[in-house]
PDB file of C-alpha atoms in Angstrom:
ATOM      1  CA  HIS A  30      14.487   9.925  -5.630  1.00  0.00           C
ATOM      2  CA  VAL A  31      12.677   6.827  -6.463  1.00  0.00           C
ATOM      3  CA  GLN A  32       9.392   7.380  -8.967  1.00  0.00           C
ATOM      4  CA  LEU A  33       6.530   5.785  -8.049  1.00  0.00           C
ATOM      5  CA  VAL A  34       3.319   5.295 -10.260  1.00  0.00           C
ATOM      6  CA  GLU A  35      -0.203   3.520  -8.883  1.00  0.00           C
ATOM      7  CA  SER A  36      -2.397   1.970 -11.067  1.00  0.00           C
ATOM      8  CA  GLY A  37      -5.838  -0.041 -10.873  1.00  0.00           C
ATOM      9  CA  GLY A  38      -7.854   2.347  -8.968  1.00  0.00           C
ATOM     10  CA  GLY A  39     -11.708   2.668 -10.024  1.00  0.00           C
ATOM     11  CA  LEU A  40     -15.385   2.405  -9.399  1.00  0.00           C
ATOM     12  CA  VAL A  41     -16.329  -0.581  -7.439  1.00  0.00           C
ATOM     13  CA  GLN A  42     -19.798  -2.042  -5.457  1.00  0.00           C
ATOM     14  CA  PRO A  43     -19.226  -3.000  -2.319  1.00  0.00           C
ATOM     15  CA  GLY A  44     -17.773  -6.401  -1.696  1.00  0.00           C
ATOM     16  CA  GLY A  45     -16.303  -6.759  -4.778  1.00  0.00           C
ATOM     17  CA  SER A  46     -12.622  -6.446  -5.329  1.00  0.00           C
ATOM     18  CA  LEU A  47      -9.623  -4.697  -6.904  1.00  0.00           C
ATOM     19  CA  ARG A  48      -5.875  -5.162  -7.281  1.00  0.00           C
ATOM     20  CA  LEU A  49      -3.859  -2.025  -7.100  1.00  0.00           C
ATOM     21  CA  SER A  50      -0.203  -1.860  -8.872  1.00  0.00           C
ATOM     22  CA  CYS A  51       2.650   0.376  -7.848  1.00  0.00           C
ATOM     23  CA  VAL A  52       5.576   0.469 -10.104  1.00  0.00           C
ATOM     24  CA  ALA A  53       8.763   1.385  -9.329  1.00  0.00           C
ATOM     25  CA  SER A  54      11.615   2.963 -11.186  1.00  0.00           C
ATOM     26  CA  SER A  55      14.133   1.217  -9.606  1.00  0.00           C
ATOM     27  CA  GLY A  56      15.070  -1.547  -6.943  1.00  0.00           C
ATOM     28  CA  ASP A  57      17.069   0.460  -5.018  1.00  0.00           C
ATOM     29  CA  TYR A  58      14.854   0.757  -1.624  1.00  0.00           C
ATOM     30  CA  TYR A  59      14.640  -1.901   1.409  1.00  0.00           C
ATOM     31  CA  ALA A  60      10.548  -1.860   1.302  1.00  0.00           C
ATOM     32  CA  ILE A  61       7.450  -0.816  -0.401  1.00  0.00           C
ATOM     33  CA  GLY A  62       4.107   0.213   1.324  1.00  0.00           C
ATOM     34  CA  TRP A  63       1.030   1.080   1.002  1.00  0.00           C
ATOM     35  CA  PHE A  64      -1.154   3.932   2.869  1.00  0.00           C
ATOM     36  CA  ARG A  65      -4.630   5.787   1.890  1.00  0.00           C
ATOM     37  CA  GLN A  66      -5.697   8.598   2.715  1.00  0.00           C
ATOM     38  CA  ALA A  67      -9.725   9.998   2.036  1.00  0.00           C
ATOM     39  CA  PRO A  68     -11.124  13.230   2.408  1.00  0.00           C
ATOM     40  CA  GLY A  69     -11.167  14.791   5.924  1.00  0.00           C
ATOM     41  CA  LYS A  70      -9.290  12.169   7.245  1.00  0.00           C
ATOM     42  CA  GLU A  71      -5.484  11.071   8.215  1.00  0.00           C
ATOM     43  CA  ARG A  72      -3.468   8.957   6.595  1.00  0.00           C
ATOM     44  CA  GLU A  73      -3.977   5.045   7.440  1.00  0.00           C
ATOM     45  CA  ASP A  74      -1.156   2.839   6.654  1.00  0.00           C
ATOM     46  CA  ILE A  75      -2.023  -0.532   5.108  1.00  0.00           C
ATOM     47  CA  SER A  76       1.069  -2.898   3.944  1.00  0.00           C
ATOM     48  CA  CYS A  77       4.324  -3.222   4.021  1.00  0.00           C
ATOM     49  CA  ILE A  78       6.368  -5.814   2.008  1.00  0.00           C
ATOM     50  CA  VAL A  79      10.258  -6.105   2.056  1.00  0.00           C
ATOM     51  CA  THR A  80      12.368  -6.567  -1.249  1.00  0.00           C
ATOM     52  CA  SER A  81      14.899  -8.725  -0.229  1.00  0.00           C
ATOM     53  CA  ASP A  82      13.054 -11.524   1.145  1.00  0.00           C
ATOM     54  CA  GLY A  83       9.491 -10.689   0.529  1.00  0.00           C
ATOM     55  CA  SER A  84       8.565 -10.382   4.230  1.00  0.00           C
ATOM     56  CA  THR A  85       5.015  -8.710   4.500  1.00  0.00           C
ATOM     57  CA  TYR A  86       3.591  -6.586   7.470  1.00  0.00           C
ATOM     58  CA  TYR A  87       0.143  -5.137   7.669  1.00  0.00           C
ATOM     59  CA  ALA A  88      -1.183  -2.827  10.206  1.00  0.00           C
ATOM     60  CA  ASP A  89      -3.377  -4.040  12.743  1.00  0.00           C
ATOM     61  CA  SER A  90      -7.019  -2.208  11.156  1.00  0.00           C
ATOM     62  CA  MET A  91      -5.629  -4.036   7.693  1.00  0.00           C
ATOM     63  CA  LYS A  92      -5.021  -7.300   8.345  1.00  0.00           C
ATOM     64  CA  GLY A  93      -7.696  -9.511   6.559  1.00  0.00           C
ATOM     65  CA  ARG A  94      -8.943  -8.081   3.633  1.00  0.00           C
ATOM     66  CA  PHE A  95      -5.706  -7.014   1.957  1.00  0.00           C
ATOM     67  CA  THR A  96      -2.934  -8.467   0.629  1.00  0.00           C
ATOM     68  CA  ILE A  97       0.538  -7.472  -0.389  1.00  0.00           C
ATOM     69  CA  SER A  98       2.746  -9.192  -2.805  1.00  0.00           C
ATOM     70  CA  ARG A  99       6.119  -8.433  -5.220  1.00  0.00           C
ATOM     71  CA  ASP A 100       7.635  -8.730  -8.948  1.00  0.00           C
ATOM     72  CA  ASN A 101      10.663  -7.803  -8.144  1.00  0.00           C
ATOM     73  CA  ALA A 102      11.841  -8.399 -11.649  1.00  0.00           C
ATOM     74  CA  LYS A 103       9.555  -5.808 -13.011  1.00  0.00           C
ATOM     75  CA  ASN A 104       9.910  -3.201  -9.791  1.00  0.00           C
ATOM     76  CA  THR A 105       6.348  -4.098  -9.193  1.00  0.00           C
ATOM     77  CA  VAL A 106       3.908  -4.353  -5.924  1.00  0.00           C
ATOM     78  CA  TYR A 107       0.474  -5.280  -5.896  1.00  0.00           C
ATOM     79  CA  LEU A 108      -1.950  -4.729  -3.445  1.00  0.00           C
ATOM     80  CA  GLN A 109      -5.103  -7.220  -3.571  1.00  0.00           C
ATOM     81  CA  MET A 110      -8.488  -5.958  -2.069  1.00  0.00           C
ATOM     82  CA  ASN A 111     -11.034  -7.772  -1.182  1.00  0.00           C
ATOM     83  CA  SER A 112     -14.584  -7.293   0.639  1.00  0.00           C
ATOM     84  CA  LEU A 113     -14.450  -4.058  -0.447  1.00  0.00           C
ATOM     85  CA  LYS A 114     -16.491  -1.665   2.021  1.00  0.00           C
ATOM     86  CA  PRO A 115     -17.898   1.869   1.164  1.00  0.00           C
ATOM     87  CA  GLU A 116     -15.589   3.385   4.094  1.00  0.00           C
ATOM     88  CA  ASP A 117     -12.281   1.483   2.005  1.00  0.00           C
ATOM     89  CA  THR A 118     -13.120   4.856  -0.028  1.00  0.00           C
ATOM     90  CA  ALA A 119      -9.463   6.833  -0.551  1.00  0.00           C
ATOM     91  CA  VAL A 120      -6.687   7.868  -2.650  1.00  0.00           C
ATOM     92  CA  TYR A 121      -4.493   5.170  -2.355  1.00  0.00           C
ATOM     93  CA  TYR A 122      -0.421   5.894  -2.400  1.00  0.00           C
ATOM     94  CA  CYS A 123       2.629   3.307  -2.542  1.00  0.00           C
ATOM     95  CA  THR A 124       5.827   4.509  -0.967  1.00  0.00           C
ATOM     96  CA  THR A 125       9.683   3.129  -0.608  1.00  0.00           C
ATOM     97  CA  LYS A 126      10.370   2.563   3.020  1.00  0.00           C
ATOM     98  CA  ALA A 127      13.534   2.145   5.027  1.00  0.00           C
ATOM     99  CA  LEU A 128      11.632  -0.024   7.600  1.00  0.00           C
ATOM    100  CA  CYS A 129       8.667  -2.359   7.662  1.00  0.00           C
ATOM    101  CA  ILE A 130       8.093  -2.803  11.297  1.00  0.00           C
ATOM    102  CA  TYR A 131       9.788  -1.512  14.763  1.00  0.00           C
ATOM    103  CA  PRO A 132      12.144  -3.941  16.648  1.00  0.00           C
ATOM    104  CA  ASN A 133       8.905  -4.023  18.947  1.00  0.00           C
ATOM    105  CA  GLY A 134       7.108  -5.239  15.937  1.00  0.00           C
ATOM    106  CA  ASN A 135       4.742  -2.078  15.567  1.00  0.00           C
ATOM    107  CA  TYR A 136       3.821  -0.742  12.350  1.00  0.00           C
ATOM    108  CA  TYR A 137       6.825   1.994  10.962  1.00  0.00           C
ATOM    109  CA  PRO A 138       4.924   4.606   9.474  1.00  0.00           C
ATOM    110  CA  GLY A 139       7.469   6.354   7.928  1.00  0.00           C
ATOM    111  CA  TYR A 140       8.225   6.346   4.300  1.00  0.00           C
ATOM    112  CA  ASP A 141      10.838   8.437   1.618  1.00  0.00           C
ATOM    113  CA  ASP A 142       9.366   8.467  -1.803  1.00  0.00           C
ATOM    114  CA  TRP A 143       5.698   7.990  -2.811  1.00  0.00           C
ATOM    115  CA  GLY A 144       3.256   8.390  -6.118  1.00  0.00           C
ATOM    116  CA  ASP A 145       0.478  10.820  -7.050  1.00  0.00           C
ATOM    117  CA  GLY A 146      -1.783   8.295  -5.778  1.00  0.00           C
ATOM    118  CA  THR A 147      -4.604   6.186  -7.188  1.00  0.00           C
ATOM    119  CA  GLN A 148      -8.690   6.516  -6.653  1.00  0.00           C
ATOM    120  CA  VAL A 149     -10.667   3.647  -5.007  1.00  0.00           C
ATOM    121  CA  THR A 150     -14.123   4.377  -4.980  1.00  0.00           C
ATOM    122  CA  ILE A 151     -16.628   1.601  -3.197  1.00  0.00           C
ATOM    123  CA  SER A 152     -20.443   2.770  -3.937  1.00  0.00           C
ATOM    124  CA  SER A 153     -23.561   1.000  -4.848  1.00  0.00           C
TER     125      SER A 153
END
């Protein structure tokens, strides 16, 4: 079991930016991913980064405004979010993952461990 702690959420006006952080208790995982969940909506995958080589992958709906990065020495993964919109309002979670993409290139939705999440609210 890997413990994960998300931080960096808050209240931001439309068009603003946030950088979320995810700190893991160890580096014993293949990849770290992010997903979000808004009230009344299904989980929505965002992005995944491979620990060993830094390869990054994004769910199709998330390409463009969000960028994932890592600092392996700190067991930390970041999610930079720009040009935020009200529909980005959600609780954001980071996860350990055994796979980022299927062999056919589709985003892999599975995960193993996750944190308590951090609230992101976009409102004017």
